PDB file of C-alpha atoms in Angstrom:
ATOM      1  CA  UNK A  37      12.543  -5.850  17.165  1.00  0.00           C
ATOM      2  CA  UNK A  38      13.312  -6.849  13.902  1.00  0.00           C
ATOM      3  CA  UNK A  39      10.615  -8.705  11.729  1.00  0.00           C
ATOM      4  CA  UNK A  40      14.111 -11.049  11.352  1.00  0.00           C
ATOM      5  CA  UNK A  41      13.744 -12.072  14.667  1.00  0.00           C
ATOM      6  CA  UNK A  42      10.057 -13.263  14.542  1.00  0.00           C
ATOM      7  CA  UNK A  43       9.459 -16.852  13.094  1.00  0.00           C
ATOM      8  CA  UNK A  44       5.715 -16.027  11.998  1.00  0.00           C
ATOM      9  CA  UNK A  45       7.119 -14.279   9.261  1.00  0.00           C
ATOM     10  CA  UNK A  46      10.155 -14.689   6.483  1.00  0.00           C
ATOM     11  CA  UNK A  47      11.998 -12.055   4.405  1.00  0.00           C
ATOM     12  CA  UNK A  48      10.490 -11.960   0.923  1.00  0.00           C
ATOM     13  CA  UNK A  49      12.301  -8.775  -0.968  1.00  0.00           C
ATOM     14  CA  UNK A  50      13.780  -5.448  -0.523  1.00  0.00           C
ATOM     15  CA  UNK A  51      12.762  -2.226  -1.940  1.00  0.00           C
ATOM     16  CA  UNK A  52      14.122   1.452  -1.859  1.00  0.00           C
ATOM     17  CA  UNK A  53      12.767   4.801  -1.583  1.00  0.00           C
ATOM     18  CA  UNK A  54      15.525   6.963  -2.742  1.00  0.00           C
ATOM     19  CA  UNK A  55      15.800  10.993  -1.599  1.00  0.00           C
ATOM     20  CA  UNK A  56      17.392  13.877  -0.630  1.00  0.00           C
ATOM     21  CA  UNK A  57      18.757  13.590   2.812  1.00  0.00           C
ATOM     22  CA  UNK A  58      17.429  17.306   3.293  1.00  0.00           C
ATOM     23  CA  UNK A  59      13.949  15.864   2.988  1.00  0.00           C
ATOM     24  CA  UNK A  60      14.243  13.018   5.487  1.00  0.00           C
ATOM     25  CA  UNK A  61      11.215  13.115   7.644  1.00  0.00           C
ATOM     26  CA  UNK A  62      10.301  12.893  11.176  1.00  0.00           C
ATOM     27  CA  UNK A  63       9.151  10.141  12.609  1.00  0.00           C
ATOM     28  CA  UNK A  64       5.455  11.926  13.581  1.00  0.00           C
ATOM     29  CA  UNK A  65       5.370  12.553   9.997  1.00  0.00           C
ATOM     30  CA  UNK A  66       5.872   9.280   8.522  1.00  0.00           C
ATOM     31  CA  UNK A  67       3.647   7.574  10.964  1.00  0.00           C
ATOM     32  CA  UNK A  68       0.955  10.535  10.454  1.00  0.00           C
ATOM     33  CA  UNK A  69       1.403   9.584   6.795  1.00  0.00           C
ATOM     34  CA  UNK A  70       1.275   5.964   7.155  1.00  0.00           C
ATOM     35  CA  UNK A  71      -1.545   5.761   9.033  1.00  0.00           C
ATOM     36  CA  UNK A  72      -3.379   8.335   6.880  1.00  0.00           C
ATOM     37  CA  UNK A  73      -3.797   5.083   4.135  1.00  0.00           C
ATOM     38  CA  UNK A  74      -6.256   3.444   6.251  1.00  0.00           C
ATOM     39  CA  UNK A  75      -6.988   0.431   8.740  1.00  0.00           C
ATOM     40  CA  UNK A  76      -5.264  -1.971   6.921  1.00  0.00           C
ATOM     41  CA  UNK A  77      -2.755  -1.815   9.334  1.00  0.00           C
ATOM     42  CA  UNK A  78      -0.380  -1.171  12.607  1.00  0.00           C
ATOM     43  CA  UNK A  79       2.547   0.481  13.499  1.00  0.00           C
ATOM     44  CA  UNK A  80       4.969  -0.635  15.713  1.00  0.00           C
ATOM     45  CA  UNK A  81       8.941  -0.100  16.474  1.00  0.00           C
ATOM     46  CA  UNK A  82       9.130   3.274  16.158  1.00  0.00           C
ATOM     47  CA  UNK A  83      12.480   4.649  16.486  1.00  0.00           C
ATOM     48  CA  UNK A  84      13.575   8.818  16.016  1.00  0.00           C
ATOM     49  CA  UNK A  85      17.396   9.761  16.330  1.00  0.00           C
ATOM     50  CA  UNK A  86      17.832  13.504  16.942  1.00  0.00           C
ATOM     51  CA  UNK A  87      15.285  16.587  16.658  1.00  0.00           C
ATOM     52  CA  UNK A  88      12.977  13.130  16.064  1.00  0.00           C
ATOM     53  CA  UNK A  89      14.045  12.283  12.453  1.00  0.00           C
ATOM     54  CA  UNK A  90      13.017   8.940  10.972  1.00  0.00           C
ATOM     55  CA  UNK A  91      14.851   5.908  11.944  1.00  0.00           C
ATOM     56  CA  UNK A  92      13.000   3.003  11.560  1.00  0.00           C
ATOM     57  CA  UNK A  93       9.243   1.541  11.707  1.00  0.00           C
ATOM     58  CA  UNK A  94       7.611  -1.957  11.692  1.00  0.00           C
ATOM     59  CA  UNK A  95       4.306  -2.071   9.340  1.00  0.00           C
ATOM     60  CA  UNK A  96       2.102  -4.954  10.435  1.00  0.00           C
ATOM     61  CA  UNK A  97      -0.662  -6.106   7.908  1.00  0.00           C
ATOM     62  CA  UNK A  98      -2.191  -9.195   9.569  1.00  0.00           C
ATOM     63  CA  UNK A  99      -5.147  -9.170   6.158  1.00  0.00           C
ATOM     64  CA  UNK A 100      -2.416  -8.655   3.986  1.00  0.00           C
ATOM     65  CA  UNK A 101      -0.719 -11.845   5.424  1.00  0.00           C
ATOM     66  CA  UNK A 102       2.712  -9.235   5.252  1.00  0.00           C
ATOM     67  CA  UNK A 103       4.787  -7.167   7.130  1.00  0.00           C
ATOM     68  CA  UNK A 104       7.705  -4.685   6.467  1.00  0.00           C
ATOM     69  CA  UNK A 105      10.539  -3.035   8.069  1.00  0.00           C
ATOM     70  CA  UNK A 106      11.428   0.144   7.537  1.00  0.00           C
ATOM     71  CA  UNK A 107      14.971   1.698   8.378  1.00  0.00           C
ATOM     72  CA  UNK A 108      16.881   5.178   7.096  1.00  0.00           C
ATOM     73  CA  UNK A 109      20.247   4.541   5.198  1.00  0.00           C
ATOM     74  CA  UNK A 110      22.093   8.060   4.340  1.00  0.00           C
ATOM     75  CA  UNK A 111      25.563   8.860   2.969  1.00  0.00           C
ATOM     76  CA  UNK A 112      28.268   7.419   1.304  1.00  0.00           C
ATOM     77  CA  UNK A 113      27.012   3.953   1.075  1.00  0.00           C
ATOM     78  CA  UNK A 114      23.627   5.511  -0.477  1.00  0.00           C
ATOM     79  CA  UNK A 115      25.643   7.680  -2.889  1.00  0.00           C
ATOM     80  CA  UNK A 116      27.465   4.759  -4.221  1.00  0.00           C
ATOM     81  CA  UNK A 117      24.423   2.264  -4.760  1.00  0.00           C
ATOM     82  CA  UNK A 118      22.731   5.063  -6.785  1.00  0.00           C
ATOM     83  CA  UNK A 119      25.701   5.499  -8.987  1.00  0.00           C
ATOM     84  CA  UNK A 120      25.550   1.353  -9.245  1.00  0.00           C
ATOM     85  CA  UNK A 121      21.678   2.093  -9.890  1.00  0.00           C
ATOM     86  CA  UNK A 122      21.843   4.833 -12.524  1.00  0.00           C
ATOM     87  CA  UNK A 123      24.061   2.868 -14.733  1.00  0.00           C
ATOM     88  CA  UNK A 124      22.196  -0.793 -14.507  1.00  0.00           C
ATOM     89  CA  UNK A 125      18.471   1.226 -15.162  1.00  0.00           C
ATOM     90  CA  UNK A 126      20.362   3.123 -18.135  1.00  0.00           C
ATOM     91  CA  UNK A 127      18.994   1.581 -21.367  1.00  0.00           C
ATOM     92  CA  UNK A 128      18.278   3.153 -24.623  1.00  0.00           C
ATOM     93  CA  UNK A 129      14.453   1.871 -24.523  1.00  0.00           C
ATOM     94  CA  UNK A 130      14.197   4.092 -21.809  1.00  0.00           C
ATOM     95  CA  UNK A 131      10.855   6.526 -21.599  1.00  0.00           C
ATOM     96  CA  UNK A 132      10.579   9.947 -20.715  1.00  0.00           C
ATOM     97  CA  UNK A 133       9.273   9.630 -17.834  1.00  0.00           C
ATOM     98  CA  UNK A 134      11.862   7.114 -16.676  1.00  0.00           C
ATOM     99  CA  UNK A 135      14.689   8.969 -18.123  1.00  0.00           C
ATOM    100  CA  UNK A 136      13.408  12.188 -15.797  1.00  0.00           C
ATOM    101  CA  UNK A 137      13.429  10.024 -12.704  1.00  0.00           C
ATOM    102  CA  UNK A 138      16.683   8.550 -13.441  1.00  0.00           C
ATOM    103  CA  UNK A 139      18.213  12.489 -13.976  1.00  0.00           C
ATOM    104  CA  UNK A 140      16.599  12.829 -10.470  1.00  0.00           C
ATOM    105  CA  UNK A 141      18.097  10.120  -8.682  1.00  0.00           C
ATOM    106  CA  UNK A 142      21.298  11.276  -8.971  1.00  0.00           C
ATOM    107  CA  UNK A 143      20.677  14.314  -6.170  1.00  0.00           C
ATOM    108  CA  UNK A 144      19.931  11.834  -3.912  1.00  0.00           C
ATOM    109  CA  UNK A 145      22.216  10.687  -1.237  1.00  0.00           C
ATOM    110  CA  UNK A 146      19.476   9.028   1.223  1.00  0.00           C
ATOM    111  CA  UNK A 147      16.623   5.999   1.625  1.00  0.00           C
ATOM    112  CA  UNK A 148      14.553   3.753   3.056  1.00  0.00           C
ATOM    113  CA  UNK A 149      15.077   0.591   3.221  1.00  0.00           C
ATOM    114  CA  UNK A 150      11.320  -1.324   3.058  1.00  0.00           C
ATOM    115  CA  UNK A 151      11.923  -5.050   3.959  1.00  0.00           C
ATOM    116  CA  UNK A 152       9.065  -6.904   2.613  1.00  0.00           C
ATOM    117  CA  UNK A 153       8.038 -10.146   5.367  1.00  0.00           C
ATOM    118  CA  UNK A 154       5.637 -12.875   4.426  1.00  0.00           C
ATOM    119  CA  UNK A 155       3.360 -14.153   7.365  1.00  0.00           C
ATOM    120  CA  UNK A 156       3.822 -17.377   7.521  1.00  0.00           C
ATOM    121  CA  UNK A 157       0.695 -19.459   7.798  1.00  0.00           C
ATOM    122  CA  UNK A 158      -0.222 -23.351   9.263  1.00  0.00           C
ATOM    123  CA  UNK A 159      -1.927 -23.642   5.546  1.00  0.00           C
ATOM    124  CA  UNK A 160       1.593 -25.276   3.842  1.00  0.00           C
ATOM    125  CA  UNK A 161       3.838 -23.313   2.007  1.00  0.00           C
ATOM    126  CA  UNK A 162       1.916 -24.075  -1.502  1.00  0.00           C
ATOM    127  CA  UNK A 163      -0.993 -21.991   0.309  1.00  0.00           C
ATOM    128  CA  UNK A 164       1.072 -19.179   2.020  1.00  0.00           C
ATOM    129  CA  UNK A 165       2.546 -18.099  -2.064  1.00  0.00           C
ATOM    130  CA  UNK A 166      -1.666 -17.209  -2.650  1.00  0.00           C
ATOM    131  CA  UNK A 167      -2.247 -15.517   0.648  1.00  0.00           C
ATOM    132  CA  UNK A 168       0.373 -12.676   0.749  1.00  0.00           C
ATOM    133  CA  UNK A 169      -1.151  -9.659  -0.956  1.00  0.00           C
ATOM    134  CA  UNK A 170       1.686  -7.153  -2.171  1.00  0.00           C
ATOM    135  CA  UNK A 171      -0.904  -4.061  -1.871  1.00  0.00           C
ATOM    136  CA  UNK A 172       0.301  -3.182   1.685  1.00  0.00           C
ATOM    137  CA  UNK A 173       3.900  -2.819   0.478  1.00  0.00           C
ATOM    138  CA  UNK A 174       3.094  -0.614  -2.743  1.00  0.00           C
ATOM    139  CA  UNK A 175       0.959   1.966  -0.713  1.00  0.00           C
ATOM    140  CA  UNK A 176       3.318   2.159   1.647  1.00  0.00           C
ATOM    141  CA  UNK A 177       6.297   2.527  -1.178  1.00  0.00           C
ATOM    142  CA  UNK A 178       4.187   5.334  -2.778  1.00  0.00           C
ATOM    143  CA  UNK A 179       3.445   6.921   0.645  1.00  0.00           C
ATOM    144  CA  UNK A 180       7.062   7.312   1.427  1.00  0.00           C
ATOM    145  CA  UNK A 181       7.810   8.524  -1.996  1.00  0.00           C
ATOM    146  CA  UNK A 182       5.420  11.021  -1.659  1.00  0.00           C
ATOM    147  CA  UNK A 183       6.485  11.890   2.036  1.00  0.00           C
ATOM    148  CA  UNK A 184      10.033  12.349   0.593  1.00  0.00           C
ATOM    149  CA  UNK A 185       9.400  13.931  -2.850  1.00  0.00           C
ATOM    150  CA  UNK A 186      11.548  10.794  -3.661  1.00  0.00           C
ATOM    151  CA  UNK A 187      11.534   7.718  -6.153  1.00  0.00           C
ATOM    152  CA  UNK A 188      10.871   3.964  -4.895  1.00  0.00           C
ATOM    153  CA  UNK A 189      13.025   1.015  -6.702  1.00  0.00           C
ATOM    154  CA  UNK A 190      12.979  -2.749  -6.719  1.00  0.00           C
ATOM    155  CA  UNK A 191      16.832  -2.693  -6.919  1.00  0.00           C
ATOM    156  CA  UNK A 192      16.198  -6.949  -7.702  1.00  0.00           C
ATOM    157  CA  UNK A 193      14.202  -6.133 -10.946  1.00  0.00           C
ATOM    158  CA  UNK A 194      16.572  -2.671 -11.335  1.00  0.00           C
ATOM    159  CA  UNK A 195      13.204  -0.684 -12.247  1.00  0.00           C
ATOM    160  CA  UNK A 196      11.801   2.388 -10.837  1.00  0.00           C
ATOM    161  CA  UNK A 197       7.911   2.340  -9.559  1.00  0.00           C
TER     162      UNK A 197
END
């Protein structure tokens, strides 16, 4: 079940973890590695197509007042959206280190899509903007990048993390 589909929580933003589809992991792996990052939270959802490869996961973080889905995208589509990436991210104030990870991206033709939920709270929405704490979605972006030997973006702000 989709996070969507639950009306505790609303769809906040949507981040990437670009790869190499030869480095797409199972789905023991990525919940080994997920749940490796502590107690913070629960896993739930999880779906393998075949020899057990990553699909998609559900990340619940009731103390983070979040929760994200997490899906595989691979091919064409992918391919295209980095190309659309590359060039947006291309400016000449560019850094080194973001000029190597931009060079990299262009070998990849997978990702994962992380959809970033908001628990929604009885508090009023002026209280719910304080509670959510982004801290569950950024371990889990740099857990997956490091699972993947890939490179997370916020595609909204066009910047690489």
């Amino acid at each position: 079940m989709s996070m969507f589909e639950n009306d505790q929580y609303r769809w906040r933003e949507t981040y990437f973890v670009l790869f190499e589809s030869s480095k797409r992991p199972r789905l023991k792996a990525v919940e080994k590695k997920l749940l490796s990052l502590g107690g913070r939270f629960t896993l739930a959802n999880g779906v393998a197509a075949e020899r057990g490869l990553f699909e998609s996961v559900t990340v619940l973080a009731p103390d983070d007042f979040a929760a994200l889905d997490i899906c595989f995208i691979g091919g064409d589509e992918v391919r295209e959206q980095v190309e659309s990436l590359i060039h947006e991210m291309k400016t000449p104030d560019l850094g080194p280190d973001d000029r190597r990870k931009l060079n990299r991206l262009k070998d990849f033709d997978a990702r994962f899509d992380v959809l970033h939920f908001e628990q929604l709270t009885d508090a009023g929405s002026e209280d719910e903007e304080d509670m959510l704490d982004p801290s569950t979605l950024l371990l889990v972006l740099g857990a997956l990048a490091e699972l993947t030997d890939g490179i997370a973006v916020d595609p909204q702000a066009g910047a690489m993390l």
